[in-house]
Coordinates of C-alpha atoms and ligand atoms in Angstrom, one line a residue:
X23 CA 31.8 11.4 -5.0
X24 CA 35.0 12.4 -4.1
X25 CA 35.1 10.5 -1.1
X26 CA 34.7 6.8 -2.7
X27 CA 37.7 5.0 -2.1
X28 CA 37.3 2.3 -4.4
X29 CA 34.7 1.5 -7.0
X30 CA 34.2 -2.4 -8.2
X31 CA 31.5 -1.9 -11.3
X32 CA 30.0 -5.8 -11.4
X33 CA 28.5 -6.3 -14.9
X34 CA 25.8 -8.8 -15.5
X35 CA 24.3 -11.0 -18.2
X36 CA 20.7 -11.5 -17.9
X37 CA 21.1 -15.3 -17.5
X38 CA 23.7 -14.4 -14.2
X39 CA 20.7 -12.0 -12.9
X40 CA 17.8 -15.0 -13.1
X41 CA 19.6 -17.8 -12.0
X42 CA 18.6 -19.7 -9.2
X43 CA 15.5 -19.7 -7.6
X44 CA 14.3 -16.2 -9.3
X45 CA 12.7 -17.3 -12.2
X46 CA 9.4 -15.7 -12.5
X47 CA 7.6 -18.6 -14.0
X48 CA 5.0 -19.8 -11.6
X49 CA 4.1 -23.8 -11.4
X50 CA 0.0 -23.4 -11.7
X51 CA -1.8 -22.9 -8.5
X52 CA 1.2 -21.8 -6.7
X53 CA 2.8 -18.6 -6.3
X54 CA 6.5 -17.5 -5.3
X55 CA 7.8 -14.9 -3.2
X56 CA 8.8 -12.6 -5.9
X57 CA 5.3 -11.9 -7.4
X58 CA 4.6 -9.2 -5.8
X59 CA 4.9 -5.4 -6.6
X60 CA 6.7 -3.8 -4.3
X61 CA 8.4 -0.1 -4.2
X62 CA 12.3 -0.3 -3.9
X63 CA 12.6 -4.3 -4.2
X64 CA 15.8 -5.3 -5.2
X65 CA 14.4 -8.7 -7.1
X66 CA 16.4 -7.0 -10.3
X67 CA 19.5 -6.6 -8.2
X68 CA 19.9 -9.8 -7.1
X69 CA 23.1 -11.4 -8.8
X70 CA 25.3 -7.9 -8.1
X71 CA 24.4 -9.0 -4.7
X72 CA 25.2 -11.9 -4.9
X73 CA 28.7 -11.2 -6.4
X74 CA 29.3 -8.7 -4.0
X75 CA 28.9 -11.5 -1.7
X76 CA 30.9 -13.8 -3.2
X77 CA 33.9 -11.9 -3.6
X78 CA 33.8 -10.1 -0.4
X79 CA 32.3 -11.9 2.2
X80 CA 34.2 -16.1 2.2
X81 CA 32.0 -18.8 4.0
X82 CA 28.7 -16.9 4.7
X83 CA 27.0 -19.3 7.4
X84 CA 24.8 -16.4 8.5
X85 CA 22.9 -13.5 6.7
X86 CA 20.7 -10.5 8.0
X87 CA 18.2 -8.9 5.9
X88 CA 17.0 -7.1 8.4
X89 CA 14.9 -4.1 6.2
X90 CA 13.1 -7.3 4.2
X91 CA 10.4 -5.9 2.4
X92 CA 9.1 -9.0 0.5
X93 CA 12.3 -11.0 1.3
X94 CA 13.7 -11.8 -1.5
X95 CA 17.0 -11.1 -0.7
X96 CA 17.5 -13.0 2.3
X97 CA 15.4 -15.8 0.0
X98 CA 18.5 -15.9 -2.6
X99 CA 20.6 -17.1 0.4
X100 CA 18.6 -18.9 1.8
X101 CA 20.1 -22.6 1.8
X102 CA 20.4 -25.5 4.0
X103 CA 24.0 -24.2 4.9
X104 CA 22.7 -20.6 5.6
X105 CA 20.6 -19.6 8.7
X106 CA 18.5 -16.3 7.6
X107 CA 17.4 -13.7 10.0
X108 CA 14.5 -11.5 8.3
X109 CA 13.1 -8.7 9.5
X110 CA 10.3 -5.9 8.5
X111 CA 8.1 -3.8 11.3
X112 CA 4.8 -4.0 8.9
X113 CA 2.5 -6.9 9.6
X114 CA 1.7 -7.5 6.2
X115 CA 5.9 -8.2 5.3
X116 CA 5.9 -10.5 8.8
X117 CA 3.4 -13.1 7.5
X118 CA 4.8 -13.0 4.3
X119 CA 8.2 -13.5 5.5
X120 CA 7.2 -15.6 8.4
X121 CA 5.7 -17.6 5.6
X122 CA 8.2 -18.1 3.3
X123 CA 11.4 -18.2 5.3
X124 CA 10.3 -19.8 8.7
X125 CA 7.5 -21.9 7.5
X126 CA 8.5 -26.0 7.8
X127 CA 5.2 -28.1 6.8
X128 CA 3.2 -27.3 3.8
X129 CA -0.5 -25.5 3.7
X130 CA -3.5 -27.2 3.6
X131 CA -4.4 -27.0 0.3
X132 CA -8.4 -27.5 1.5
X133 CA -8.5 -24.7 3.5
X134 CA -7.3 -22.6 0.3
X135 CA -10.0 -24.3 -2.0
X136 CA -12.8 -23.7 0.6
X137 CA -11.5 -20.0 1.3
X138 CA -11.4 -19.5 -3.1
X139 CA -15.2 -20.4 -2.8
X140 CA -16.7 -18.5 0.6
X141 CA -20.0 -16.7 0.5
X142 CA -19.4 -13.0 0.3
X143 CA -21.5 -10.3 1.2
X144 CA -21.4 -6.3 2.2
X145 CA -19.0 -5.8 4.8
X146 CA -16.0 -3.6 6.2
X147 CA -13.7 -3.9 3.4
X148 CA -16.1 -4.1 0.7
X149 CA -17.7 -0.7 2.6
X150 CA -14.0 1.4 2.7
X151 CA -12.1 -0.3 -0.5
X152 CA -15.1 -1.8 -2.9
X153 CA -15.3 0.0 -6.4
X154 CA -11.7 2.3 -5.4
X155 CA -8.6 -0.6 -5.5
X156 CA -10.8 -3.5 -6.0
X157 CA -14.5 -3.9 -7.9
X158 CA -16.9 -4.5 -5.6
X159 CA -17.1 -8.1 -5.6
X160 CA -13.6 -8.5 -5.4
X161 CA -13.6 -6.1 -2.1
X162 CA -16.6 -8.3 -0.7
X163 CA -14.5 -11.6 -1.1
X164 CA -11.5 -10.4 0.0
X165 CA -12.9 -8.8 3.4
X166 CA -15.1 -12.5 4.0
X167 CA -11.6 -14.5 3.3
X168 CA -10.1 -12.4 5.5
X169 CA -13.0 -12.5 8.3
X170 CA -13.1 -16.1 7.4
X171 CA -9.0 -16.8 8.0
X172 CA -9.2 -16.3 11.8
X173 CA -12.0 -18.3 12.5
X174 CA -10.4 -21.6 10.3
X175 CA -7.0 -21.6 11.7
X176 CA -5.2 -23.9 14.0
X177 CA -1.9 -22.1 14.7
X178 CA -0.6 -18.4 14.2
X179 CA 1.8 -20.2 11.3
X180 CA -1.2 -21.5 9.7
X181 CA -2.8 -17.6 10.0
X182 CA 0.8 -15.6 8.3
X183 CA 0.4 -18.6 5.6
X184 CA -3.2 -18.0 4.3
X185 CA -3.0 -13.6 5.1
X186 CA 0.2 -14.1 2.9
X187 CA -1.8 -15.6 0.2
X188 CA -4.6 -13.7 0.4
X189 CA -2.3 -10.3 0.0
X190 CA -0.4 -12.0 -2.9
X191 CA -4.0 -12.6 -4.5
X192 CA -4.9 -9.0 -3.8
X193 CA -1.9 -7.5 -5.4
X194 CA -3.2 -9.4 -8.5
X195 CA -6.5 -7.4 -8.7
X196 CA -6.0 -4.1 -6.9
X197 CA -6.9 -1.0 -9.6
X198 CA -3.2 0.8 -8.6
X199 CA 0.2 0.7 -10.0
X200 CA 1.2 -1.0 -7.5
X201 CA 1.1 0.5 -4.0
X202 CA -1.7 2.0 -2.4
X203 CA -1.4 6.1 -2.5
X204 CA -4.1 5.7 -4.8
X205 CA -5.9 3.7 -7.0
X206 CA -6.8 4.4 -11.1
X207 CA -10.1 6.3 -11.9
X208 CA -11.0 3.1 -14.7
X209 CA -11.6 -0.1 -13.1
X210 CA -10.9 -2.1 -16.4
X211 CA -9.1 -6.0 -16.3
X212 CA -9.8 -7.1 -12.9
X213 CA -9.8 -10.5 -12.4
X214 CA -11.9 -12.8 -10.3
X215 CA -9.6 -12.8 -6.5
X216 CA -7.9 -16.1 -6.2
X217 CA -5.5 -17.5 -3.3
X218 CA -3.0 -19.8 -4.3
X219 CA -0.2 -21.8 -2.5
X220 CA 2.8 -20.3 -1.7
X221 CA 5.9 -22.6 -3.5
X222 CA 8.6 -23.0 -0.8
X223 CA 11.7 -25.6 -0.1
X224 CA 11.0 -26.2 3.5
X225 CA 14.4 -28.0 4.0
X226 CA 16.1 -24.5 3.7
X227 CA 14.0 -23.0 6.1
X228 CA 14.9 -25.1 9.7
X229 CA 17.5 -22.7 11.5
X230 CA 15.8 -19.6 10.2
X231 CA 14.2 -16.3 12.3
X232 CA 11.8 -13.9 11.1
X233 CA 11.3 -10.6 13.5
X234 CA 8.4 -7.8 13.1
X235 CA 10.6 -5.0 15.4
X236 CA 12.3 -1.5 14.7
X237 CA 15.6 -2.5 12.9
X238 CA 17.5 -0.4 15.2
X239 CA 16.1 -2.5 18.6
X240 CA 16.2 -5.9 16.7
X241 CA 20.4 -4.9 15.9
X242 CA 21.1 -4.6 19.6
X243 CA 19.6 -8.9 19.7
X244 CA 21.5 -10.3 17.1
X245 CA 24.3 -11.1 15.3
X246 CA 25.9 -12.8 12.2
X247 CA 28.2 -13.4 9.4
X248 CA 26.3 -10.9 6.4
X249 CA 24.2 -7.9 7.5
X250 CA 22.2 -6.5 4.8
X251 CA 20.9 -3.5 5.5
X252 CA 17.8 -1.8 2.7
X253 CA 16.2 0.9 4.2
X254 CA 14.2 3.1 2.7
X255 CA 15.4 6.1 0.8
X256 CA 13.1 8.8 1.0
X257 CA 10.5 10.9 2.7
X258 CA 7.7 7.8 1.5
X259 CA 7.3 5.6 4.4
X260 CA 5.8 2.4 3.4
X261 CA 3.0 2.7 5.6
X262 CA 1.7 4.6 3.1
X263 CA 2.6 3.3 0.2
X264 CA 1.5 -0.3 2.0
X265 CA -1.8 0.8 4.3
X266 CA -4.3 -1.2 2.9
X267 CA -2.6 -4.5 3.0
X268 CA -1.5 -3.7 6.7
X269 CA -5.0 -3.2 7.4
X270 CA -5.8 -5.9 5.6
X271 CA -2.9 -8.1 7.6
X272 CA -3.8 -6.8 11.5
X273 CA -7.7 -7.0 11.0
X274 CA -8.3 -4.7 13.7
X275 CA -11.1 -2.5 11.5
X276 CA -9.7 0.6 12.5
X277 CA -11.4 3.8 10.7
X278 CA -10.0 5.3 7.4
X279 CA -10.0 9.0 6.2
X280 CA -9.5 10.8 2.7
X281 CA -10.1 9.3 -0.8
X282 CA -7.2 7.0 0.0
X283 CA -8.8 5.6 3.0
X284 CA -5.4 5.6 4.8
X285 CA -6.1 4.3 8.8
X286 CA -3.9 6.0 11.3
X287 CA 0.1 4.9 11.1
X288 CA 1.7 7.0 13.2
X289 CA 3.1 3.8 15.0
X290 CA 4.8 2.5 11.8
X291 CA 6.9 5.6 10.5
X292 CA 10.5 4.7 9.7
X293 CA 13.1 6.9 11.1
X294 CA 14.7 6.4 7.8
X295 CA 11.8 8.8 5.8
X296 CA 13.2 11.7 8.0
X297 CA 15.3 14.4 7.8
X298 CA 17.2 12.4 10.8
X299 CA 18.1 9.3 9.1
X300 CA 21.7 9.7 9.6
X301 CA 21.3 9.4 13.6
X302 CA 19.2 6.4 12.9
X303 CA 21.9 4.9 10.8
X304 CA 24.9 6.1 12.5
X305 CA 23.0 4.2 15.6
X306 CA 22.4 1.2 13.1
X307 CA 26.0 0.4 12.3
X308 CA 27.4 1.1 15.4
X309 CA 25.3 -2.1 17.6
X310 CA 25.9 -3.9 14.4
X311 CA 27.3 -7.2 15.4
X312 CA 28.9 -8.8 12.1
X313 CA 31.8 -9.4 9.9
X314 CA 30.7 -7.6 6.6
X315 CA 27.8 -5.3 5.9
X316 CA 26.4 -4.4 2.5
X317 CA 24.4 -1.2 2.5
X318 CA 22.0 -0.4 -0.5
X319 CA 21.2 3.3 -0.9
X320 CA 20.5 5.0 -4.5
X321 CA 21.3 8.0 -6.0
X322 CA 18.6 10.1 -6.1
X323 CA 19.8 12.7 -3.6
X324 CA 19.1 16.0 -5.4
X325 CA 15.7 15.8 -7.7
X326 CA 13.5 18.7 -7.7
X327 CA 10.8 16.8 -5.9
X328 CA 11.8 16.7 -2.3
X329 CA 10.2 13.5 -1.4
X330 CA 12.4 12.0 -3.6
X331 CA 15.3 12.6 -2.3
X332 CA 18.2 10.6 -0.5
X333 CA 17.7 11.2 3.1
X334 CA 21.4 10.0 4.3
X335 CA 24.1 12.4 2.4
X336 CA 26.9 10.6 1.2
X337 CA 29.2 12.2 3.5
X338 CA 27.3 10.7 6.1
X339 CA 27.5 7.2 5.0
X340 CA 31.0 7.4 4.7
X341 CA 31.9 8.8 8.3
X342 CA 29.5 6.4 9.7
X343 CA 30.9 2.9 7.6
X344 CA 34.2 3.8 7.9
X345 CA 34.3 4.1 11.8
X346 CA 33.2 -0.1 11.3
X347 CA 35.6 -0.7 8.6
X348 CA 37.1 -0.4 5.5
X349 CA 34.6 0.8 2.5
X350 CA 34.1 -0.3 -1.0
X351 CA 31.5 0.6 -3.3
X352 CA 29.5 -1.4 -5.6
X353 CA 27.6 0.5 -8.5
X354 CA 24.7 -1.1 -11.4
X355 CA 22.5 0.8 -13.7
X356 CA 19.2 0.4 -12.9
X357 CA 15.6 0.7 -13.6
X358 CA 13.5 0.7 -10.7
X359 CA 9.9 0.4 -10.4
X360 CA 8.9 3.5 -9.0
X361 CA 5.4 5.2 -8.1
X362 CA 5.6 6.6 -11.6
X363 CA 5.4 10.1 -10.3
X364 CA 9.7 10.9 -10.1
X365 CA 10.7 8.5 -12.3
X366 CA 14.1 7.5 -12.5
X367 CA 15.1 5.9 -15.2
X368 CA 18.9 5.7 -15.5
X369 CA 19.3 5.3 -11.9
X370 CA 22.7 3.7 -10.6
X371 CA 21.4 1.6 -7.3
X372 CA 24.5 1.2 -5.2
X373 CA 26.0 -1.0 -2.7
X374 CA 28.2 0.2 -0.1
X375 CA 30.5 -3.0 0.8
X376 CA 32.4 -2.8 4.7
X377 CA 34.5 -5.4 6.2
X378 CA 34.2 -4.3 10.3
X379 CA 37.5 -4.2 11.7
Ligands
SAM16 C1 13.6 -0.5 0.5 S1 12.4 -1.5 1.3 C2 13.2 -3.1 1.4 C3 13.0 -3.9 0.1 C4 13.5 -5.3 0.1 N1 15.0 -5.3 0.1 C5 13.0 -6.1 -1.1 O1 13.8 -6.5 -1.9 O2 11.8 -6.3 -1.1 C6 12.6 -1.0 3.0 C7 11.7 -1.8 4.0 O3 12.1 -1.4 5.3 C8 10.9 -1.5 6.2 N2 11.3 -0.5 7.3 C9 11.3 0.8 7.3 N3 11.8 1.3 8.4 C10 12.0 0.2 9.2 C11 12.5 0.0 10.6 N4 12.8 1.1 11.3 N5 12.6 -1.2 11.1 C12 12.2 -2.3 10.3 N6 11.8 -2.2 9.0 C13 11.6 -1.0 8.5 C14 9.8 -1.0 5.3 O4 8.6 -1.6 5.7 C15 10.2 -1.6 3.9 O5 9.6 -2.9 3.7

């Protein structure tokens, strides 16, 4: 670590780190964008970003989250005074995203009650996913909602909104820890499937943009005050962590193989999951067009399991965000929800701070 220039440790109370618009409490029947499992999520993290922010950044009339993942943080800053530009390339973080940071009228609550009570029967999700992630009469349900979604809709906003609630609803009752590598041999405490509405202020949503593209094409487009930049880590690419509900999302029935029942990704591996992340990031930061960037990358760079490690060296980072600007680093203990496999307990989740020259 030699090479840090300066390290701000931000300490939190636990009040500081649920404030605003993070509580976890649902209102009944509706659902909010941070109830969802999902690998590397910085939902715990949110108030040392924030601070980061705050004492770094000034006025902040634009922000970039542009590795989203379920979007929760563009979401904290997401106010009428700041436009938010999200992005993720999988299908299933677009409608989610698209749904909770671009959508402006509310959901047709009638179209979720009729959904909740469809006829089910055998069919192509119940046939690759019944009695592994889901019991079988969950699987048949979810595959006719989803069958059922394209056919009821009146506008691709409409569509993101009900897939979004219909993967929230699924992450309730899938038999994994979370992700879908694989799924847990008893199939005990599953729930009855059930969509709910998504809980969103509209009025903070006017001047926002949510993009499905390759972070590194979508950098070259746009521009903006904060660019937050979350890639993943490691050799896991979310694909594969993520296949089913992508599946689920696009609807295009394509075939599955193995016990996981994985369909083919090769068009959604992230450059980041390779040995060659730094060329992806180096290429990153240099089209970025912004005043500060805040970089979050952990440090898990030399476990014995070689998928879990760091894929950008630290060196790396620092050649590349110094030629922007000047570099200050950020650190938090942290306990991460991980796959369980390499846990990492103990973990300090960093935030590399630049102000671009
Ligand atoms: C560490 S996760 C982000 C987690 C997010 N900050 C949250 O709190 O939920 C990284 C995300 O980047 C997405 N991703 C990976 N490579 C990408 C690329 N080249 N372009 C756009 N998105 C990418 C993955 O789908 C994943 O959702």
């Amino acid at each position: 670590m030699a090479k840090i220039q300066d390290i701000g440790k931000i300490h939190h109370s636990r009040e500081k780190l649920l404030k605003k618009g993070t509580s976890a409490v649902s209102k009944t029947g509706y659902f909010q964008l941070s109830n969802r499992r999902y690998l590397g999520n910085k939902y715990k993290l949110l108030g040392f970003i924030e601070d980061i922010v705050n004492q770094k950044c000034g006025e902040v009339k634009s922000f970039c989250d542009i590795f989203a993942g379920t979007g929760v943080v563009g979401e904290r800053f997401n106010t009428k005074y700041i436009d938010v530009i999200s992005n993720d390339f999988l299908s299933s973080n677009y409608a989610c995203l698209q749904t909770f940071l671009n959508t402006l009228q509310a959901l047709d609550i009638e179209k979720i009650q009729y959904l909740n009570n469809i006829f089910v029967d055998d069919n192509y999700f119940s046939e690759h996913f019944g009695n592994r992630y889901f019991s079988m009469e969950n699987a048949k349900k979810i595959g006719a909602i989803r069958e059922e979604i394209d056919n009821i809709v009146d506008n691709q906003q409409e569509k993101n909104n009900l897939i979004c609630s219909l993967l929230y609803a699924v992450d309730k009752v899938a038999n994994t820890v979370g992700h879908y590598d694989a799924f847990r041999k008893n199939m005990d405490s599953i729930k009855p499937v059930n969509l709910l509405i998504p809980n969103i202020d509209y009025s903070h949503n006017i001047n926002n943009k949510v993009y499905q593209k390759d972070a590194n094409q979508l950098i070259k487009k746009i521009s903006c005050d904060v660019l937050y930049i979350d890639p993943p880590y490691n050799s896991r690419q979310y694909s594969d962590a993520y296949h089913l509900l992508e599946n689920l999302a696009e609807w295009k029935k394509p075939d599955v193989v193995g016990i996981a029942k994985k369909m083919d990704r090769k068009h959604i591996k992230s450059d980041y999951c390779f040995k060659n992340a730094s060329n992806a990031f180096s290429d990153l930061i240099g089209n970025a067009n912004c005043k500060h960037i805040l970089f979050s990358y952990n440090n898990t760079q030399k476990l014995k399991d070689d998928r879990s490690n760091a894929r950008i060296s630290d060196d790396d980072i620092f050649d590349i965000l110094n030629n922007k600007g000047k570099v200050v680093v950020y650190e938090m203990s942290y306990k991460a929800f991980t796959t369980g496999k390499s846990s990492s307990d103990g973990n300090i989740e960093r935030v590399f701070y630049c102000k671009v020259k």
